[in-house]
mmCIF file of C-alpha atoms and ligand atoms in Angstrom:
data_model
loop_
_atom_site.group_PDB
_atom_site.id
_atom_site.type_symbol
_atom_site.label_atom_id
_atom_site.label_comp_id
_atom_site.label_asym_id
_atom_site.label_seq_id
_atom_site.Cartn_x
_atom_site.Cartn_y
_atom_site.Cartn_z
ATOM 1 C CA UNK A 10 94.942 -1.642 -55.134
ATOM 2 C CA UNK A 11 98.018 0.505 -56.200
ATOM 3 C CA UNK A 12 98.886 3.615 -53.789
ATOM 4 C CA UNK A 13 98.528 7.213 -54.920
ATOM 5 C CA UNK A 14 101.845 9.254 -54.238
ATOM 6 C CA UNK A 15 100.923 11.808 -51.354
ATOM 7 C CA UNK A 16 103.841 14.228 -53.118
ATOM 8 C CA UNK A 17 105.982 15.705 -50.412
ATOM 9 C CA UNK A 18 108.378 17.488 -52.907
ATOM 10 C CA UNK A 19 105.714 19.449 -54.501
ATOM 11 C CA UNK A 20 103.401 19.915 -51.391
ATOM 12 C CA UNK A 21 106.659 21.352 -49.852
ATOM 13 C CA UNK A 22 107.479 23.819 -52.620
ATOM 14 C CA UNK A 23 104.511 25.534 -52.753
ATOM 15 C CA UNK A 24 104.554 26.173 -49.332
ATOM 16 C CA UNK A 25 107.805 27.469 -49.888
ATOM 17 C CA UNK A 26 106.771 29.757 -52.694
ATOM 18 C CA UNK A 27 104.246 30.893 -50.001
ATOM 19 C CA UNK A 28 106.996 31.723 -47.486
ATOM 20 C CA UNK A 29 108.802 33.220 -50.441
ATOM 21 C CA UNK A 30 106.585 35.906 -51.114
ATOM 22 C CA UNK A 31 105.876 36.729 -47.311
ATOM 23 C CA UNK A 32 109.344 37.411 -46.767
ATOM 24 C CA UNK A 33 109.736 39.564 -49.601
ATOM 25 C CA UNK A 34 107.401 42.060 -48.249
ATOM 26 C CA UNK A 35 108.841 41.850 -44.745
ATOM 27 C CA UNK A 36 110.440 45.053 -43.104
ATOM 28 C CA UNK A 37 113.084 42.898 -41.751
ATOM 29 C CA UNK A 38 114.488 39.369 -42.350
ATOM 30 C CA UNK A 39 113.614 36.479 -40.324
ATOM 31 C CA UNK A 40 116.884 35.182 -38.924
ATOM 32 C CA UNK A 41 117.338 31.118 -38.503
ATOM 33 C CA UNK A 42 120.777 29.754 -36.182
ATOM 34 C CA UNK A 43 120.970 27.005 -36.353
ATOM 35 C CA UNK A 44 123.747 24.924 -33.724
ATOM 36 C CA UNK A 45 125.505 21.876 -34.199
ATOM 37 C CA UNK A 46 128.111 20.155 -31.772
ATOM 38 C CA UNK A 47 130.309 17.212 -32.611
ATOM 39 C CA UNK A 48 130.521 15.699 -36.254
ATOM 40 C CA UNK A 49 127.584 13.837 -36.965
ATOM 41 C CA UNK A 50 127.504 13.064 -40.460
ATOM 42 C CA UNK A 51 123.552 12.516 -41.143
ATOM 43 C CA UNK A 52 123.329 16.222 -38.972
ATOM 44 C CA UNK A 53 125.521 18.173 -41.273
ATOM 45 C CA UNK A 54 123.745 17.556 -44.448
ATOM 46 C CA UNK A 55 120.000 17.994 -42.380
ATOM 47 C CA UNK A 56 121.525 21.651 -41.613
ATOM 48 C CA UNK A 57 122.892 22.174 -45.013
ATOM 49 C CA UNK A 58 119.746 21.274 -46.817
ATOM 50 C CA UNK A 59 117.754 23.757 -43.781
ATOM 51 C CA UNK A 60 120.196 26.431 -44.527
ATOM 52 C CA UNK A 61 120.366 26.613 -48.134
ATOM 53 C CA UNK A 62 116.058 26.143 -48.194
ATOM 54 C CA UNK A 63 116.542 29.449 -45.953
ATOM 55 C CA UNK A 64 118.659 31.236 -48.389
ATOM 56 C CA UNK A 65 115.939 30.228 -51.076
ATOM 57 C CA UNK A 66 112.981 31.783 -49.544
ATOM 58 C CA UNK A 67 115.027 34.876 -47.907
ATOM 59 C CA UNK A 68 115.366 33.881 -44.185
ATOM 60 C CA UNK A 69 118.900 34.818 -42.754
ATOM 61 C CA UNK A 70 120.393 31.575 -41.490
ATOM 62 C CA UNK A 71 123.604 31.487 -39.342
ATOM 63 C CA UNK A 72 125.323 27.992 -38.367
ATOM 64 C CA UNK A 73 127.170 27.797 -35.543
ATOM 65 C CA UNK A 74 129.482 24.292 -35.705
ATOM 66 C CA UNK A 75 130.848 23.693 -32.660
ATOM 67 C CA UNK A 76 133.718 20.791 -31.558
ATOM 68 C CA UNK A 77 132.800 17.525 -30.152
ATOM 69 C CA UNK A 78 134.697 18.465 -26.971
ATOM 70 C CA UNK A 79 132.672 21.610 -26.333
ATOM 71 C CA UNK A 80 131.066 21.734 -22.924
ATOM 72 C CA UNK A 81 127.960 21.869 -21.937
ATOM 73 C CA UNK A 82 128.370 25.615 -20.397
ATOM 74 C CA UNK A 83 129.944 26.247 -23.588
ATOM 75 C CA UNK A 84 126.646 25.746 -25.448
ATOM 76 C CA UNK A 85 124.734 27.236 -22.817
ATOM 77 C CA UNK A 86 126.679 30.721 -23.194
ATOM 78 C CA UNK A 87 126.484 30.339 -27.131
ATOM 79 C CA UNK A 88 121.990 29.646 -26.870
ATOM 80 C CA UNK A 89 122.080 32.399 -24.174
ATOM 81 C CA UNK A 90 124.115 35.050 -26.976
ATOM 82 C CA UNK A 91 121.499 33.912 -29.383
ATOM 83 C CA UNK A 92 118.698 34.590 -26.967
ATOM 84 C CA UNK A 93 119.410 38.363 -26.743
ATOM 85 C CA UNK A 94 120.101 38.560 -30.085
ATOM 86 C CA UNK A 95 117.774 40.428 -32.184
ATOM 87 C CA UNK A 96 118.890 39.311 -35.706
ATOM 88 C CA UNK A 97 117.687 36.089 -34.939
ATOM 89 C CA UNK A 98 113.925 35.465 -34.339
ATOM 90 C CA UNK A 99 114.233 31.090 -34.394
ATOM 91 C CA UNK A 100 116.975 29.060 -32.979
ATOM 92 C CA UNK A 101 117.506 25.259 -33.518
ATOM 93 C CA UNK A 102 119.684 22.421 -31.750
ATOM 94 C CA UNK A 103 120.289 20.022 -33.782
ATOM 95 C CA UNK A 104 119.828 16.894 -32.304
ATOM 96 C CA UNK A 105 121.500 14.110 -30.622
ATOM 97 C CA UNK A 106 124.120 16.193 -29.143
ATOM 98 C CA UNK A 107 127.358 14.345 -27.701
ATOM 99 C CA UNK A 108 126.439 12.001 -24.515
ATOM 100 C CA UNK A 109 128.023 14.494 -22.268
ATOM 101 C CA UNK A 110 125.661 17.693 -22.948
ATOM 102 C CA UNK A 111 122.259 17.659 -21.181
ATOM 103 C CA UNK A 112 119.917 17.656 -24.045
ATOM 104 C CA UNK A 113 117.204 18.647 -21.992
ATOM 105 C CA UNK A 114 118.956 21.170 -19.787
ATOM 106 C CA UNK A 115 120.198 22.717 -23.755
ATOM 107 C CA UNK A 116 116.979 22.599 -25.491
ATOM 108 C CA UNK A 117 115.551 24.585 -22.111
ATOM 109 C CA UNK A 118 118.043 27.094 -22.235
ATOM 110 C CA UNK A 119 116.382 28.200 -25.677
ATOM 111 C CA UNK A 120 114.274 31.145 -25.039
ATOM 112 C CA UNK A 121 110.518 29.579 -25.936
ATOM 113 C CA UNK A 122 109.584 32.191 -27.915
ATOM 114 C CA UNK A 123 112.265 31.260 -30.422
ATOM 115 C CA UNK A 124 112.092 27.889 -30.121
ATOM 116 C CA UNK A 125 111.379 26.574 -33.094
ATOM 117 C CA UNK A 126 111.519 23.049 -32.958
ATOM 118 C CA UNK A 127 109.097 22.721 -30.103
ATOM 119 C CA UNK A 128 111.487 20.274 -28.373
ATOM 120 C CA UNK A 129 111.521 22.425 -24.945
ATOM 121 C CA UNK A 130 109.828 20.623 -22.473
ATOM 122 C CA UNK A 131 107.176 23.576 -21.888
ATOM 123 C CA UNK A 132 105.886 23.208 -25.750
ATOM 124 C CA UNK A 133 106.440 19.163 -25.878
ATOM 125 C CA UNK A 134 103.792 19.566 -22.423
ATOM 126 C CA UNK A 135 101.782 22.133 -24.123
ATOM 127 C CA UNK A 136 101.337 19.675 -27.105
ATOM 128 C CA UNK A 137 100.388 16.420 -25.410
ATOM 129 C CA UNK A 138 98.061 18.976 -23.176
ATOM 130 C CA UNK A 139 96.283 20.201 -26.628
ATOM 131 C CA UNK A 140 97.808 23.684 -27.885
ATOM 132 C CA UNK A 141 100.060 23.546 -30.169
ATOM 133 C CA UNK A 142 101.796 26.390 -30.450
ATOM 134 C CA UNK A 143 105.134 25.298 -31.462
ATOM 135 C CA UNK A 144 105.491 21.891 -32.320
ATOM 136 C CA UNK A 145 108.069 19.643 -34.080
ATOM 137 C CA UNK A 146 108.465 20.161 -38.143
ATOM 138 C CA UNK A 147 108.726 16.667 -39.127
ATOM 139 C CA UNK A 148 105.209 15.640 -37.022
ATOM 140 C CA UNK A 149 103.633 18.944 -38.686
ATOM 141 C CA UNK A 150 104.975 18.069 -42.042
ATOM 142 C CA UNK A 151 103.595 14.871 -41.794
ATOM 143 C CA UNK A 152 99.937 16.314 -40.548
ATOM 144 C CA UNK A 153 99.992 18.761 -43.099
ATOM 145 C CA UNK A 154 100.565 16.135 -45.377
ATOM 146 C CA UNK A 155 97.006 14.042 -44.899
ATOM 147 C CA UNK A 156 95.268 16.983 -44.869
ATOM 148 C CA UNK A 157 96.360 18.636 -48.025
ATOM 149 C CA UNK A 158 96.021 15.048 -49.378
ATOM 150 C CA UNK A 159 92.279 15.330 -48.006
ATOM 151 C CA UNK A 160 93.018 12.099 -45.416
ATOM 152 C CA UNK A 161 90.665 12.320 -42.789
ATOM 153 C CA UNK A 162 92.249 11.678 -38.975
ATOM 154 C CA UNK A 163 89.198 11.768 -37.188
ATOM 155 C CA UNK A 164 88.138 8.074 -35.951
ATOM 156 C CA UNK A 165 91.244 6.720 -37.537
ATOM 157 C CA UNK A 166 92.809 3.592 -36.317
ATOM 158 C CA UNK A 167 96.740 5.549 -36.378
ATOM 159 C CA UNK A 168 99.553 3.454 -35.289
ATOM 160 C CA UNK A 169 102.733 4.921 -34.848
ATOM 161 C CA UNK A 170 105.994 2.674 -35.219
ATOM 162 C CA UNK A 171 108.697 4.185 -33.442
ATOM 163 C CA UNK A 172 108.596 6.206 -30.147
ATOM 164 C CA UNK A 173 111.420 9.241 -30.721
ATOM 165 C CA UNK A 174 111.158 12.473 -28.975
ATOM 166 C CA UNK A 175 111.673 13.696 -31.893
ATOM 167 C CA UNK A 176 109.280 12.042 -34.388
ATOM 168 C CA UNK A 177 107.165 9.101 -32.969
ATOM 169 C CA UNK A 178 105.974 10.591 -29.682
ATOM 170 C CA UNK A 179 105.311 14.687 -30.833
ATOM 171 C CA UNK A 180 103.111 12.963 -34.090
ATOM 172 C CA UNK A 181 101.413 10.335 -31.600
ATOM 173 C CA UNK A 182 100.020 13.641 -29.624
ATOM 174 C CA UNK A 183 99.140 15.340 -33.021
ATOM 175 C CA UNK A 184 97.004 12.712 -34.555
ATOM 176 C CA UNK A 185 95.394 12.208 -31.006
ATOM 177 C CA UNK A 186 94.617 15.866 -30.495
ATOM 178 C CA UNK A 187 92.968 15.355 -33.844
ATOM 179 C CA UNK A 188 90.992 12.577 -32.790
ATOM 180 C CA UNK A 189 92.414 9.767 -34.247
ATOM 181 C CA UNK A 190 92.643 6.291 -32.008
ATOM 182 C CA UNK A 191 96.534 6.230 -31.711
ATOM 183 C CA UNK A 192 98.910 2.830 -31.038
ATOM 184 C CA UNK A 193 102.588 3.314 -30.574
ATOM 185 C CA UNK A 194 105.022 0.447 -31.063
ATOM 186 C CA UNK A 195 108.492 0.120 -30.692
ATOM 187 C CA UNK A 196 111.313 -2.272 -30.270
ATOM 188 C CA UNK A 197 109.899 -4.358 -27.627
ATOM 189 C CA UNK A 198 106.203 -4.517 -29.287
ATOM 190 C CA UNK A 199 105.171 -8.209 -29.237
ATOM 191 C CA UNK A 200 103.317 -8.836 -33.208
ATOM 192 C CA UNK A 201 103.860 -5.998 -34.205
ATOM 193 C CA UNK A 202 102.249 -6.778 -37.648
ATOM 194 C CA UNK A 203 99.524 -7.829 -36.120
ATOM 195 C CA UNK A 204 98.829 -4.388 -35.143
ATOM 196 C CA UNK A 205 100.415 -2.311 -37.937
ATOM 197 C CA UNK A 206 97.088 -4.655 -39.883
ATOM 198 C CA UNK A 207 94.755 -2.429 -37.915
ATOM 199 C CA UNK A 208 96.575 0.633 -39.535
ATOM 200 C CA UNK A 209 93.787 2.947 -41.488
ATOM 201 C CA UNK A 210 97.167 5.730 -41.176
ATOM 202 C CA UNK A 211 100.609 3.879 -40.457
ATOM 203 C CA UNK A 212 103.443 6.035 -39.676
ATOM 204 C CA UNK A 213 106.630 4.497 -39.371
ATOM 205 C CA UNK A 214 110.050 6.388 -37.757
ATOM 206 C CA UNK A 215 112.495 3.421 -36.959
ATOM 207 C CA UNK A 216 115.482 4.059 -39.142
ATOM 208 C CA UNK A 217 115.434 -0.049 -40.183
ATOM 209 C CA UNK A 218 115.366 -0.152 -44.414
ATOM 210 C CA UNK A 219 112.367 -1.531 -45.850
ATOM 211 C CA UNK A 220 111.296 -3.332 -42.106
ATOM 212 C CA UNK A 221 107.499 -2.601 -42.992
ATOM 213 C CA UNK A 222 106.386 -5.355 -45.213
ATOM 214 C CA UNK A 223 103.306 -5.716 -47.148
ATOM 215 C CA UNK A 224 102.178 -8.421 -45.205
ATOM 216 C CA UNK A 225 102.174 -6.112 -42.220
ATOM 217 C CA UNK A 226 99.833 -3.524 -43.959
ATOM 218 C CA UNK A 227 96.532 -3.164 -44.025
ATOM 219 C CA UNK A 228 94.632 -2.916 -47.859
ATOM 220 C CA UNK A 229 93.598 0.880 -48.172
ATOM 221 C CA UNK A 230 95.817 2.029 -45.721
ATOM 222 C CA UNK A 231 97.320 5.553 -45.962
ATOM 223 C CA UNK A 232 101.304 4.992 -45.262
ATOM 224 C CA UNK A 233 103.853 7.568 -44.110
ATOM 225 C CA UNK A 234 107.378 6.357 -43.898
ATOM 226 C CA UNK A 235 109.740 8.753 -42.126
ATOM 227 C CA UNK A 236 112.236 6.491 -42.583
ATOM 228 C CA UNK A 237 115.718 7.935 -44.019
ATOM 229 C CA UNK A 238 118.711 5.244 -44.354
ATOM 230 C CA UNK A 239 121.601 5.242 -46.736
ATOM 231 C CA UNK A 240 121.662 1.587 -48.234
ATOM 232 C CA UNK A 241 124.368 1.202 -50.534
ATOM 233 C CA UNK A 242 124.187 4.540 -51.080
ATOM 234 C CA UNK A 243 120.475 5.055 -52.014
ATOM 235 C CA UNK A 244 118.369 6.726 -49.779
ATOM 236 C CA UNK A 245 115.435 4.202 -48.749
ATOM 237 C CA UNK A 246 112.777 4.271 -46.574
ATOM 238 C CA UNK A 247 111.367 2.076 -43.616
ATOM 239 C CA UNK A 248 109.124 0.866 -45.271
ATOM 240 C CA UNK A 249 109.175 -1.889 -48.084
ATOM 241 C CA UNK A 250 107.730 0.970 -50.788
ATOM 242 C CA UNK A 251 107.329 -1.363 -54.221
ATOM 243 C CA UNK A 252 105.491 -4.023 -52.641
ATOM 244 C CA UNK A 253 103.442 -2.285 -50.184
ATOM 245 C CA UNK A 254 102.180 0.343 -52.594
ATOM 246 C CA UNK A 255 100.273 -2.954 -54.577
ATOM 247 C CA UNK A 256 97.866 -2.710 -51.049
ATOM 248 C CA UNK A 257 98.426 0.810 -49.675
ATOM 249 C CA UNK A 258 95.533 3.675 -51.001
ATOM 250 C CA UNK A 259 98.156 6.434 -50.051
ATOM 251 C CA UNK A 260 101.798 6.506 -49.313
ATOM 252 C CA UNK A 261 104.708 8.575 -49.339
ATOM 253 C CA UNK A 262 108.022 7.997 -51.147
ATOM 254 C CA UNK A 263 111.599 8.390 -50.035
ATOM 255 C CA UNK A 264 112.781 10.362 -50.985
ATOM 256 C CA UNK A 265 110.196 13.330 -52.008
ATOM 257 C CA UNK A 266 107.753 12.190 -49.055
ATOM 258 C CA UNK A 267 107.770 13.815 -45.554
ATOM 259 C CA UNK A 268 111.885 15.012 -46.238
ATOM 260 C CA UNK A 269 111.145 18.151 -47.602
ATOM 261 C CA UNK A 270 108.167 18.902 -45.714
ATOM 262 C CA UNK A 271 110.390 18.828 -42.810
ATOM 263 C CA UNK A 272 112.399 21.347 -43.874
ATOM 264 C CA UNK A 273 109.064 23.714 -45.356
ATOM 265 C CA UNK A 274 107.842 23.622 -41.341
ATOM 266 C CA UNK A 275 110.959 24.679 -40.527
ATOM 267 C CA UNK A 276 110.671 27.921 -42.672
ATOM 268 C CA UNK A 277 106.998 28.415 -41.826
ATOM 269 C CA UNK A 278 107.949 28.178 -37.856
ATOM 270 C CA UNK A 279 110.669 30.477 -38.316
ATOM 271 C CA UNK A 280 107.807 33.091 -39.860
ATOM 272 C CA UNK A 281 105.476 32.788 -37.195
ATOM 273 C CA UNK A 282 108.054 33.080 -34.560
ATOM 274 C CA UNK A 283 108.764 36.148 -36.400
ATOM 275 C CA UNK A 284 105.424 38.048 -36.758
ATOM 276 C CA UNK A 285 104.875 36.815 -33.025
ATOM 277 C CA UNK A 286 108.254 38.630 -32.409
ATOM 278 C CA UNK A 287 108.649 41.927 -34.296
ATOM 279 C CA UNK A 288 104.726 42.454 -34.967
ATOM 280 C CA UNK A 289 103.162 41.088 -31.549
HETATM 281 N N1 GUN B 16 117.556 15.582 -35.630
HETATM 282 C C1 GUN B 16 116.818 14.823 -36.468
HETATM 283 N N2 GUN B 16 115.742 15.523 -36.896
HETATM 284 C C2 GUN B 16 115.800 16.740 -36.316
HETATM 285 C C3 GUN B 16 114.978 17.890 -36.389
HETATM 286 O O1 GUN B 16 113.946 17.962 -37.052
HETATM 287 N N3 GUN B 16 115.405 18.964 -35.656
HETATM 288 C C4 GUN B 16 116.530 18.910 -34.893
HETATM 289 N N4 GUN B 16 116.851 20.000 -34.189
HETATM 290 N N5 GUN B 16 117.299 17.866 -34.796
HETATM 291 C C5 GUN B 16 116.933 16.778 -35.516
#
């Protein structure tokens, strides 16, 4: 069997075209900050590419890069100005902060109505308890993906390969509140092949180039590979993409896969946050 392309690039512009023309006939713009701290490389192109996808579809963005050094009360004063501020309707953290900020104690400090990463601990609980009401962009992008692909979840043997707050965990809880039968491996997951093989959906998160071999997939089986690493300068996935797509039914390519739907569930969380906010 040779895969069909589940086409995140063009599944992601049309939503954007979508966004597009809601925000045109908005009274007022939905405003984006987004906040970085320190000097990560991989997190200053991620905001970049959010903020000029904002500037495309009409969304006021601000960035607000701040020093390694900055302290953790620092941050806190900056999400608390951004709180009250009514200009902007979404606020995002990019993540990891430096070792000496809280994460957790940060991404709480966002008011939850404008969180729009779901990473506060009251939506990550209100996910894994069944409502989704804000929830991660890169899980969502990837949902969104098998279903305008016309994948079914239901009954599905999933199994998730990495266990990130971030990723792994928040798209665990979405294909199980979909009722899919969901495994999660990770680093310390003893044959793991053996159980990527039951795989109907694999998703793989792991950051490890090409790790997902086509001995370790399952004939027919829909992959998703999160995966985004810089090898010798190309970006490649995690998974091993021109061998396993000979035995895969589905998968998604890197780049043009679940990248740019990322970044469209960004923009459509930042427009619900909105109408939630300023039409109630
Ligand atoms: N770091 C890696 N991916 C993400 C993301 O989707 N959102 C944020 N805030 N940080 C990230």
């Amino acid at each position: 069997m040779t895969a069909k392309l589940i086409d995140g690039k063009e599944i992601a512009k049309k939503i954007r075209e979508g966004i597009k023309k809601e925000v045109s006939a908005m009274a007022k713009k939905p405003g984006l900050a987004a906040i970085i701290v320190g000097e990560n490389p991989a997190s200053k192109i991620y905001v970049g590419i959010k903020r000029r996808t904002c500037d495309e579809v009409g969304i006021y963005s601000e960035e607000h890069k701040l020093p390694e050094k900055t302290s953790e009360e620092e941050l806190l004063e900056l999400i608390r100005k951004l709180n009250a501020d009514d200009k902007i309707h979404a606020i995002l953290l990019q993540l990891p902060v430096p070792n000496h900020i809280n994460s957790e104690k940060a991404l709480s400090a966002i008011a939850l109505e404008k969180d729009v990463d779901g990473f506060s601990p009251v939506n990550i609980g209100r996910l894994v308890s069944g409502n989704e009401s804000f929830v991660p962009c890169t899980p969502k992008g990837i949902i969104r993906l098998l279903e305008e692909t016309g994948i079914e979840i239901e009954g599905k043997n999933a199994v998730v390969v990495g266990r990130s707050n971030i990723v792994g965990k928040p798209t665990a809880s979405m294909l199980l509140n979909r009722n899919a039968t969901v495994t999660v491996c990770h680093s310390r997951t003893k044959n793991l092949g053996k159980i990527t093989k039951q795989a109907d959906i694999l998703v793989v998160a792991v950051g490890k180039a090409n790790m997902i071999t086509k001995d370790m997939v399952k004939e027919g089986a829909v992959v998703i590979d999160v995966g985004m690493n810089d090898v010798d300068g190309k970006l490649t996935g995690d998974v091993d993409f021109e061998n396993v797509k000979e035995k895969a039914s589905w998968i998604t390519p890197v780049p043009g896969g679940v990248g740019p739907m990322t970044v469209a569930m960004l923009l459509e969380n930042t427009v619900k946050i909105y109408n939630e906010i300023e039409i109630k």
